[in-house]
């Protein structure tokens, strides 16, 4: 079945649209709510969790979710501090350990034994950690432009803009900024850039537009720069479920050398490079969606 078949069903009205939901989570500083969108039939036991990158949110996966909702119950959370989710009272909590804890709360709510997982960048790191554990609920894993080595050069590039975005007088001003900092996403249509811009903005108290994430998410991120490259090979090597790794061919976060090493270690994943894209592929076209769908739904 082609990647567009699920989308065709959705357009024909036979695949449900999404619902917006929340789940209550906890941190050492108190309770917070994590928002998520849900696509497809709620009683479908086949569940796909899609988790976004550092400053993005779950609406990045709208196009992919519309297609895969024909086969899955698709959950697209906003990691705490992003999108419609609460901001943490203590910014030091913006670390992978907290994100993992929140995702396990979400998985517990689903009341299913197993899930498939697609993680972009930060979402892939969260998925790697969960998949590496004994008795992990993740039985099929897609890592989108992330791996067990994260170079300090890529961390520096991201740290230059995380939490430092200006406010905007108009939507067009905001879109110009998004196009600039997200240029590695590759060639996108005007409609796709509008979509990516629309769902990462909120109205500030002064009436202007601002990014819908807590600027404080950048502080723990910048603190990690002093440690040099991040090495997560011990976590990666414990993963045993079938795994697909996607890399933007121009990515500075997942290097070609790391991808080659990943193919020979741990879960020995399938690997695919997407030409003309850096960090990271965004699943806004049938080709990229088809790669994921064909891997996830293999019989």
Tab-separated table of C-alpha atoms in Angstrom:
chain	number	residue	atom	x	y	z
A	1	UNK	CA	0.000	0.000	0.000
A	2	UNK	CA	1.415	3.437	-0.887
A	3	UNK	CA	2.169	6.127	1.684
A	4	UNK	CA	-0.645	8.224	0.251
A	5	UNK	CA	-3.334	5.596	0.791
A	6	UNK	CA	-3.849	6.547	4.433
A	7	UNK	CA	-4.039	10.225	3.490
A	8	UNK	CA	-6.599	9.405	0.794
A	9	UNK	CA	-8.733	7.639	3.383
A	10	UNK	CA	-8.486	10.625	5.704
A	11	UNK	CA	-9.517	13.041	2.962
A	12	UNK	CA	-12.451	10.768	2.157
A	13	UNK	CA	-13.638	11.032	5.751
A	14	UNK	CA	-12.937	7.447	6.769
A	15	UNK	CA	-9.984	8.241	9.037
A	16	UNK	CA	-10.765	10.278	12.180
A	17	UNK	CA	-9.214	13.712	12.660
A	18	UNK	CA	-7.245	14.466	15.770
A	19	UNK	CA	-8.327	15.287	19.308
A	20	UNK	CA	-6.425	17.472	21.767
A	21	UNK	CA	-5.805	15.904	25.171
A	22	UNK	CA	-3.649	16.324	28.293
A	23	UNK	CA	-2.067	14.085	30.908
A	24	UNK	CA	-0.935	15.130	34.390
A	25	UNK	CA	2.761	14.471	35.155
A	26	UNK	CA	5.082	15.241	38.059
A	27	UNK	CA	8.508	16.738	38.632
A	28	UNK	CA	10.376	17.460	41.895
A	29	UNK	CA	8.909	20.996	41.707
A	30	UNK	CA	5.290	19.839	41.470
A	31	UNK	CA	2.681	18.765	38.936
A	32	UNK	CA	2.439	19.831	35.317
A	33	UNK	CA	0.292	18.924	32.336
A	34	UNK	CA	1.640	17.511	29.101
A	35	UNK	CA	-0.544	18.139	26.063
A	36	UNK	CA	-0.793	15.776	23.122
A	37	UNK	CA	-2.765	15.307	19.949
A	38	UNK	CA	-4.363	11.970	19.205
A	39	UNK	CA	-5.208	10.674	15.754
A	40	UNK	CA	-7.152	7.587	14.708
A	41	UNK	CA	-9.424	5.220	16.609
A	42	UNK	CA	-8.956	5.250	20.390
A	43	UNK	CA	-9.597	1.516	20.634
A	44	UNK	CA	-6.903	0.643	18.078
A	45	UNK	CA	-4.310	-1.452	19.974
A	46	UNK	CA	-1.624	-0.479	17.458
A	47	UNK	CA	-0.087	2.697	18.869
A	48	UNK	CA	2.521	5.017	17.387
A	49	UNK	CA	4.101	7.735	19.520
A	50	UNK	CA	5.758	10.615	17.637
A	51	UNK	CA	7.993	12.971	19.627
A	52	UNK	CA	9.419	16.209	18.261
A	53	UNK	CA	12.743	18.030	18.479
A	54	UNK	CA	14.116	20.489	21.016
A	55	UNK	CA	12.077	23.629	20.259
A	56	UNK	CA	9.274	22.130	18.200
A	57	UNK	CA	5.947	20.503	19.160
A	58	UNK	CA	3.662	17.613	18.279
A	59	UNK	CA	1.922	19.422	15.432
A	60	UNK	CA	5.059	18.883	13.337
A	61	UNK	CA	3.703	15.374	12.685
A	62	UNK	CA	0.276	16.374	11.342
A	63	UNK	CA	0.895	15.161	7.791
A	64	UNK	CA	2.461	11.894	8.885
A	65	UNK	CA	-0.254	11.299	11.502
A	66	UNK	CA	-3.042	11.822	8.962
A	67	UNK	CA	-1.553	9.058	6.845
A	68	UNK	CA	-0.706	6.604	9.615
A	69	UNK	CA	-3.996	7.091	11.498
A	70	UNK	CA	-5.461	4.616	9.043
A	71	UNK	CA	-3.342	1.927	10.727
A	72	UNK	CA	-2.449	3.335	14.149
A	73	UNK	CA	-3.692	5.269	17.104
A	74	UNK	CA	-1.131	8.077	16.770
A	75	UNK	CA	-0.055	10.140	19.788
A	76	UNK	CA	1.958	13.343	19.273
A	77	UNK	CA	2.890	14.907	22.625
A	78	UNK	CA	4.209	18.400	23.265
A	79	UNK	CA	7.244	17.806	25.482
A	80	UNK	CA	6.880	19.818	28.709
A	81	UNK	CA	7.846	23.457	28.164
A	82	UNK	CA	6.714	23.375	24.532
A	83	UNK	CA	3.500	23.843	22.574
A	84	UNK	CA	0.374	23.604	24.733
A	85	UNK	CA	2.147	21.842	27.604
A	86	UNK	CA	2.883	23.567	30.907
A	87	UNK	CA	6.207	25.191	31.688
A	88	UNK	CA	8.214	23.743	34.583
A	89	UNK	CA	8.540	25.825	37.740
A	90	UNK	CA	12.200	24.821	37.970
A	91	UNK	CA	14.039	25.145	34.623
A	92	UNK	CA	16.702	22.675	35.757
A	93	UNK	CA	14.062	20.024	35.108
A	94	UNK	CA	14.338	20.464	31.342
A	95	UNK	CA	16.432	17.334	30.925
A	96	UNK	CA	15.952	13.985	29.220
A	97	UNK	CA	15.275	12.188	32.516
A	98	UNK	CA	12.190	14.349	33.109
A	99	UNK	CA	10.985	13.906	29.543
A	100	UNK	CA	11.318	10.125	29.845
A	101	UNK	CA	9.306	10.155	33.067
A	102	UNK	CA	6.537	12.177	31.419
A	103	UNK	CA	6.400	9.865	28.411
A	104	UNK	CA	6.112	6.817	30.633
A	105	UNK	CA	3.090	8.455	32.289
A	106	UNK	CA	1.558	8.909	28.841
A	107	UNK	CA	2.285	5.293	27.900
A	108	UNK	CA	0.679	4.107	31.146
A	109	UNK	CA	-2.488	6.008	30.254
A	110	UNK	CA	-2.705	4.185	26.924
A	111	UNK	CA	-3.026	0.812	28.686
A	112	UNK	CA	-1.286	-1.081	25.883
A	113	UNK	CA	1.549	-3.586	26.089
A	114	UNK	CA	3.610	-2.232	23.219
A	115	UNK	CA	4.081	0.858	21.071
A	116	UNK	CA	6.024	1.935	18.035
A	117	UNK	CA	8.081	5.108	18.462
A	118	UNK	CA	9.248	7.835	16.090
A	119	UNK	CA	11.529	10.454	17.591
A	120	UNK	CA	13.067	13.481	15.929
A	121	UNK	CA	16.290	14.696	17.557
A	122	UNK	CA	15.321	15.149	21.246
A	123	UNK	CA	12.358	12.818	20.700
A	124	UNK	CA	14.786	10.211	19.419
A	125	UNK	CA	16.978	10.527	22.507
A	126	UNK	CA	13.919	9.931	24.691
A	127	UNK	CA	12.995	6.920	22.571
A	128	UNK	CA	16.537	5.537	22.696
A	129	UNK	CA	16.550	5.605	26.495
A	130	UNK	CA	13.164	3.896	26.811
A	131	UNK	CA	13.985	1.325	24.124
A	132	UNK	CA	17.270	0.482	25.850
A	133	UNK	CA	15.560	-0.668	29.045
A	134	UNK	CA	14.632	-4.236	29.875
A	135	UNK	CA	10.936	-4.954	29.281
A	136	UNK	CA	10.664	-1.781	27.186
A	137	UNK	CA	7.234	-1.114	25.647
A	138	UNK	CA	8.891	0.087	22.423
A	139	UNK	CA	8.901	-2.772	19.923
A	140	UNK	CA	9.813	-0.792	16.783
A	141	UNK	CA	11.880	2.399	16.790
A	142	UNK	CA	12.519	5.194	14.284
A	143	UNK	CA	15.365	7.585	15.111
A	144	UNK	CA	15.104	10.712	12.993
A	145	UNK	CA	18.473	12.421	12.560
A	146	UNK	CA	19.829	11.548	15.972
A	147	UNK	CA	22.169	8.928	17.330
A	148	UNK	CA	24.508	8.078	20.187
A	149	UNK	CA	27.032	10.812	19.347
A	150	UNK	CA	25.969	14.453	19.341
A	151	UNK	CA	28.741	16.765	18.255
A	152	UNK	CA	29.593	19.892	20.199
A	153	UNK	CA	29.533	21.826	16.910
A	154	UNK	CA	25.864	20.996	16.369
A	155	UNK	CA	25.097	21.748	20.016
A	156	UNK	CA	26.723	25.157	19.627
A	157	UNK	CA	24.686	25.953	16.508
A	158	UNK	CA	21.435	25.092	18.263
A	159	UNK	CA	22.374	26.900	21.471
A	160	UNK	CA	22.832	30.116	19.502
A	161	UNK	CA	19.072	30.425	19.002
A	162	UNK	CA	17.351	28.249	21.646
A	163	UNK	CA	15.553	30.499	24.106
A	164	UNK	CA	16.780	33.633	22.349
A	165	UNK	CA	14.107	34.137	19.722
A	166	UNK	CA	12.809	37.695	19.332
A	167	UNK	CA	9.168	38.707	19.465
A	168	UNK	CA	7.412	39.444	16.186
A	169	UNK	CA	5.032	42.186	15.088
A	170	UNK	CA	3.494	40.128	12.284
A	171	UNK	CA	3.091	36.514	11.234
A	172	UNK	CA	5.232	37.206	8.178
A	173	UNK	CA	8.080	38.391	10.413
A	174	UNK	CA	7.783	35.200	12.445
A	175	UNK	CA	7.810	33.028	9.331
A	176	UNK	CA	10.973	34.714	8.070
A	177	UNK	CA	12.664	33.853	11.361
A	178	UNK	CA	11.446	30.246	11.277
A	179	UNK	CA	12.698	29.856	7.724
A	180	UNK	CA	16.091	31.201	8.781
A	181	UNK	CA	16.726	29.069	11.876
A	182	UNK	CA	15.060	26.017	10.303
A	183	UNK	CA	16.782	26.215	6.933
A	184	UNK	CA	18.310	22.726	7.447
A	185	UNK	CA	14.783	21.259	7.165
A	186	UNK	CA	15.387	21.463	3.433
A	187	UNK	CA	13.288	22.801	0.546
A	188	UNK	CA	9.671	23.190	1.723
A	189	UNK	CA	6.658	24.774	0.070
A	190	UNK	CA	5.194	28.076	1.234
A	191	UNK	CA	2.243	26.165	2.710
A	192	UNK	CA	4.565	23.865	4.655
A	193	UNK	CA	6.521	26.786	6.093
A	194	UNK	CA	3.247	28.445	7.111
A	195	UNK	CA	2.175	25.259	8.887
A	196	UNK	CA	5.465	24.951	10.770
A	197	UNK	CA	5.259	28.616	11.753
A	198	UNK	CA	1.601	28.671	12.792
A	199	UNK	CA	1.885	25.964	15.419
A	200	UNK	CA	5.067	27.240	17.055
A	201	UNK	CA	3.705	30.710	17.909
A	202	UNK	CA	1.661	32.159	20.729
A	203	UNK	CA	0.409	35.627	21.620
A	204	UNK	CA	2.661	37.372	24.166
A	205	UNK	CA	1.337	39.540	26.999
A	206	UNK	CA	2.149	42.676	24.982
A	207	UNK	CA	0.094	41.420	22.023
A	208	UNK	CA	3.067	40.520	19.859
A	209	UNK	CA	3.881	36.999	18.659
A	210	UNK	CA	6.484	34.805	20.339
A	211	UNK	CA	7.703	31.225	20.139
A	212	UNK	CA	5.521	28.812	22.120
A	213	UNK	CA	8.237	27.291	24.243
A	214	UNK	CA	9.770	28.255	27.557
A	215	UNK	CA	12.994	30.180	26.838
A	216	UNK	CA	14.475	28.456	29.887
A	217	UNK	CA	14.710	25.132	28.016
A	218	UNK	CA	17.967	26.464	26.602
A	219	UNK	CA	19.771	26.770	29.930
A	220	UNK	CA	20.417	23.062	30.720
A	221	UNK	CA	21.149	22.617	27.021
A	222	UNK	CA	23.875	25.278	27.064
A	223	UNK	CA	25.375	23.873	30.260
A	224	UNK	CA	26.005	20.618	28.401
A	225	UNK	CA	28.292	22.392	25.918
A	226	UNK	CA	31.214	22.406	28.347
A	227	UNK	CA	31.331	18.601	28.279
A	228	UNK	CA	32.166	18.314	24.573
A	229	UNK	CA	30.534	15.703	22.329
A	230	UNK	CA	27.755	13.697	23.980
A	231	UNK	CA	28.457	9.949	23.928
A	232	UNK	CA	25.425	7.685	24.369
A	233	UNK	CA	26.826	4.460	22.901
A	234	UNK	CA	26.179	2.429	26.095
A	235	UNK	CA	22.464	3.303	25.827
A	236	UNK	CA	22.274	2.691	22.082
A	237	UNK	CA	24.053	-0.651	22.306
A	238	UNK	CA	21.341	-1.999	24.640
A	239	UNK	CA	18.551	-1.451	22.105
A	240	UNK	CA	17.276	-4.728	20.670
A	241	UNK	CA	14.032	-3.859	18.854
A	242	UNK	CA	13.913	-3.387	15.055
A	243	UNK	CA	15.193	0.124	14.374
A	244	UNK	CA	15.302	2.555	11.463
A	245	UNK	CA	17.675	5.530	11.474
A	246	UNK	CA	17.010	8.432	9.134
A	247	UNK	CA	19.670	11.038	8.467
A	248	UNK	CA	19.460	14.299	6.606
A	249	UNK	CA	22.375	13.983	4.214
A	250	UNK	CA	23.618	17.457	5.227
A	251	UNK	CA	23.060	16.991	8.965
A	252	UNK	CA	25.635	18.294	11.437
A	253	UNK	CA	23.972	16.569	14.405
A	254	UNK	CA	24.100	13.007	13.083
A	255	UNK	CA	27.282	12.624	11.066
A	256	UNK	CA	27.766	10.116	8.264
A	257	UNK	CA	30.501	8.451	10.323
A	258	UNK	CA	28.190	7.962	13.293
A	259	UNK	CA	25.441	6.593	11.051
A	260	UNK	CA	27.864	4.081	9.564
A	261	UNK	CA	28.946	2.968	13.039
A	262	UNK	CA	25.322	2.682	14.199
A	263	UNK	CA	24.565	0.275	11.371
A	264	UNK	CA	27.121	-2.173	12.775
A	265	UNK	CA	26.221	-1.942	16.475
A	266	UNK	CA	23.334	-2.261	18.905
A	267	UNK	CA	20.099	-3.007	17.031
A	268	UNK	CA	21.936	-2.961	13.672
A	269	UNK	CA	19.290	-0.704	12.190
A	270	UNK	CA	18.159	-0.040	8.688
A	271	UNK	CA	19.579	3.334	7.624
A	272	UNK	CA	18.342	5.873	5.098
A	273	UNK	CA	19.838	9.235	4.126
A	274	UNK	CA	17.534	11.982	2.830
A	275	UNK	CA	19.250	14.136	0.178
A	276	UNK	CA	18.987	17.906	0.305
A	277	UNK	CA	18.089	17.963	4.008
A	278	UNK	CA	20.101	18.762	7.121
A	279	UNK	CA	18.798	18.543	10.670
A	280	UNK	CA	16.158	17.234	10.373
A	281	UNK	CA	13.715	15.580	7.918
A	282	UNK	CA	10.187	16.797	8.781
A	283	UNK	CA	7.900	14.186	7.125
A	284	UNK	CA	6.000	16.749	5.099
A	285	UNK	CA	6.113	14.848	1.808
A	286	UNK	CA	4.973	11.443	0.639
A	287	UNK	CA	8.509	10.176	0.095
A	288	UNK	CA	9.681	10.695	3.680
A	289	UNK	CA	6.363	9.479	5.106
A	290	UNK	CA	6.531	6.395	2.901
A	291	UNK	CA	9.954	5.418	4.256
A	292	UNK	CA	8.610	5.464	7.808
A	293	UNK	CA	5.352	3.741	6.947
A	294	UNK	CA	7.037	0.933	5.059
A	295	UNK	CA	9.341	0.245	8.013
A	296	UNK	CA	6.680	0.433	10.720
A	297	UNK	CA	4.108	-1.694	8.945
A	298	UNK	CA	6.409	-4.406	7.649
A	299	UNK	CA	4.810	-7.822	8.103
